[in-house]
Coordinates of C-alpha atoms in Angstrom, one line a residue:
M1 CA 81.4 98.2 108.5
K2 CA 82.2 98.4 104.8
F3 CA 80.2 96.5 102.5
Y4 CA 82.2 95.9 99.2
H5 CA 79.3 96.4 96.6
N6 CA 78.7 96.5 92.8
P7 CA 76.0 97.7 92.1
R8 CA 75.0 95.6 88.5
C9 CA 74.6 92.5 90.5
G10 CA 71.6 91.6 91.9
K11 CA 73.0 89.1 95.2
S12 CA 74.8 92.5 96.1
R13 CA 71.6 94.7 95.7
E14 CA 70.0 92.1 97.8
A15 CA 72.3 92.0 100.5
L16 CA 72.4 95.8 100.7
K17 CA 68.9 96.1 101.0
L18 CA 68.5 93.4 103.7
L19 CA 71.0 95.4 106.1
Q20 CA 69.2 98.6 105.5
E21 CA 65.7 96.7 106.3
K22 CA 68.0 96.0 109.2
G23 CA 69.0 99.6 109.9
I24 CA 72.4 99.0 109.7
E25 CA 74.5 101.5 107.8
S26 CA 77.7 100.5 106.3
E27 CA 80.0 102.1 104.3
I28 CA 79.4 101.0 100.9
I29 CA 82.7 100.5 98.7
E30 CA 81.7 100.3 95.1
Y31 CA 84.8 98.5 94.2
L32 CA 85.0 98.6 90.4
K33 CA 85.5 102.0 90.9
N34 CA 87.6 102.7 94.3
I35 CA 89.5 99.1 93.7
P36 CA 91.1 97.9 96.6
T37 CA 94.6 98.2 97.6
H38 CA 96.7 95.3 98.4
A39 CA 96.8 95.5 102.1
E40 CA 93.0 96.3 102.1
L41 CA 92.5 92.7 100.2
E42 CA 95.0 91.2 102.6
D43 CA 92.8 92.6 105.7
V44 CA 89.5 91.5 103.9
L45 CA 90.9 88.1 103.1
Q46 CA 92.3 87.3 106.6
K47 CA 88.5 88.4 108.2
L48 CA 87.1 86.2 105.4
D49 CA 90.2 83.5 106.5
M50 CA 89.9 82.6 102.9
K51 CA 92.9 82.1 100.5
A52 CA 92.8 84.7 97.8
E53 CA 92.2 81.9 95.1
D54 CA 88.8 81.2 96.7
L55 CA 87.6 85.1 96.7
L56 CA 87.8 84.9 92.8
R57 CA 84.9 85.0 90.5
K58 CA 86.4 81.9 88.0
N59 CA 83.3 81.6 85.9
E60 CA 84.4 85.8 84.5
K61 CA 85.8 85.7 81.2
V62 CA 88.7 87.8 81.7
F63 CA 89.6 84.7 84.6
K64 CA 89.2 82.1 81.8
E65 CA 91.5 84.1 79.2
L66 CA 94.1 84.8 81.7
Y67 CA 94.1 82.6 85.0
K68 CA 92.3 79.4 84.5
G69 CA 94.9 76.8 85.3
K70 CA 97.5 79.1 86.9
D71 CA 99.1 78.4 90.5
L72 CA 99.7 81.8 92.1
S73 CA 100.7 82.3 95.4
D74 CA 98.4 84.9 97.7
S75 CA 100.1 87.8 97.0
E76 CA 99.9 87.2 93.4
W77 CA 96.1 86.4 93.4
I78 CA 95.8 89.7 95.0
E79 CA 97.3 91.6 92.3
A80 CA 95.4 90.0 89.8
M81 CA 92.4 91.2 91.8
I82 CA 93.8 94.6 91.8
A83 CA 94.6 94.6 87.8
E84 CA 91.2 93.0 87.0
P85 CA 88.7 93.9 90.0
K86 CA 85.7 92.1 88.3
L87 CA 87.4 88.7 89.8
I88 CA 86.4 89.6 93.4
E89 CA 84.1 88.0 94.7
R90 CA 80.5 90.1 95.7
P91 CA 79.5 91.3 98.1
I92 CA 81.6 91.2 101.0
F93 CA 80.6 92.8 104.3
V94 CA 82.9 93.5 107.0
N95 CA 81.7 94.0 110.7
G96 CA 84.7 94.7 113.1
D97 CA 87.3 91.7 112.7
K98 CA 85.0 89.6 110.7
A99 CA 83.9 89.2 107.4
V100 CA 81.6 87.6 105.3
V101 CA 80.6 86.9 101.4
G102 CA 76.9 87.7 100.6
R103 CA 76.3 84.3 99.0
P104 CA 73.2 83.8 99.7
P105 CA 72.4 87.2 100.2
E106 CA 71.4 86.5 103.8
K107 CA 74.5 85.4 104.7
V108 CA 75.2 89.0 105.4
L109 CA 72.9 88.8 108.6
E110 CA 75.1 86.8 110.2
L111 CA 77.3 89.3 111.1
I112 CA 75.0 91.5 112.8

């Protein structure tokens, strides 16, 4: 199990706490420090059953400045997330071949 986490994010901290309260241990990946590779993001997107554009935080300043209104391929959006990891929606909990975005945080409990 993997938990893509931003410790500065309240929703991410809340989701992690819910998992810990259930005794669920997972590899915690602080994705702003340890940026996922293209292949890792493709794998997560497949497990989420999402298009790359749907995983973007579109209210981020960097999105509005650099990407708003652009029509990019999934691969190009993944490259954008690698270049600017704060664009990646959080938290993401991966368990086996399934993943979920923890919004609201309780959604992570769907995979345990």
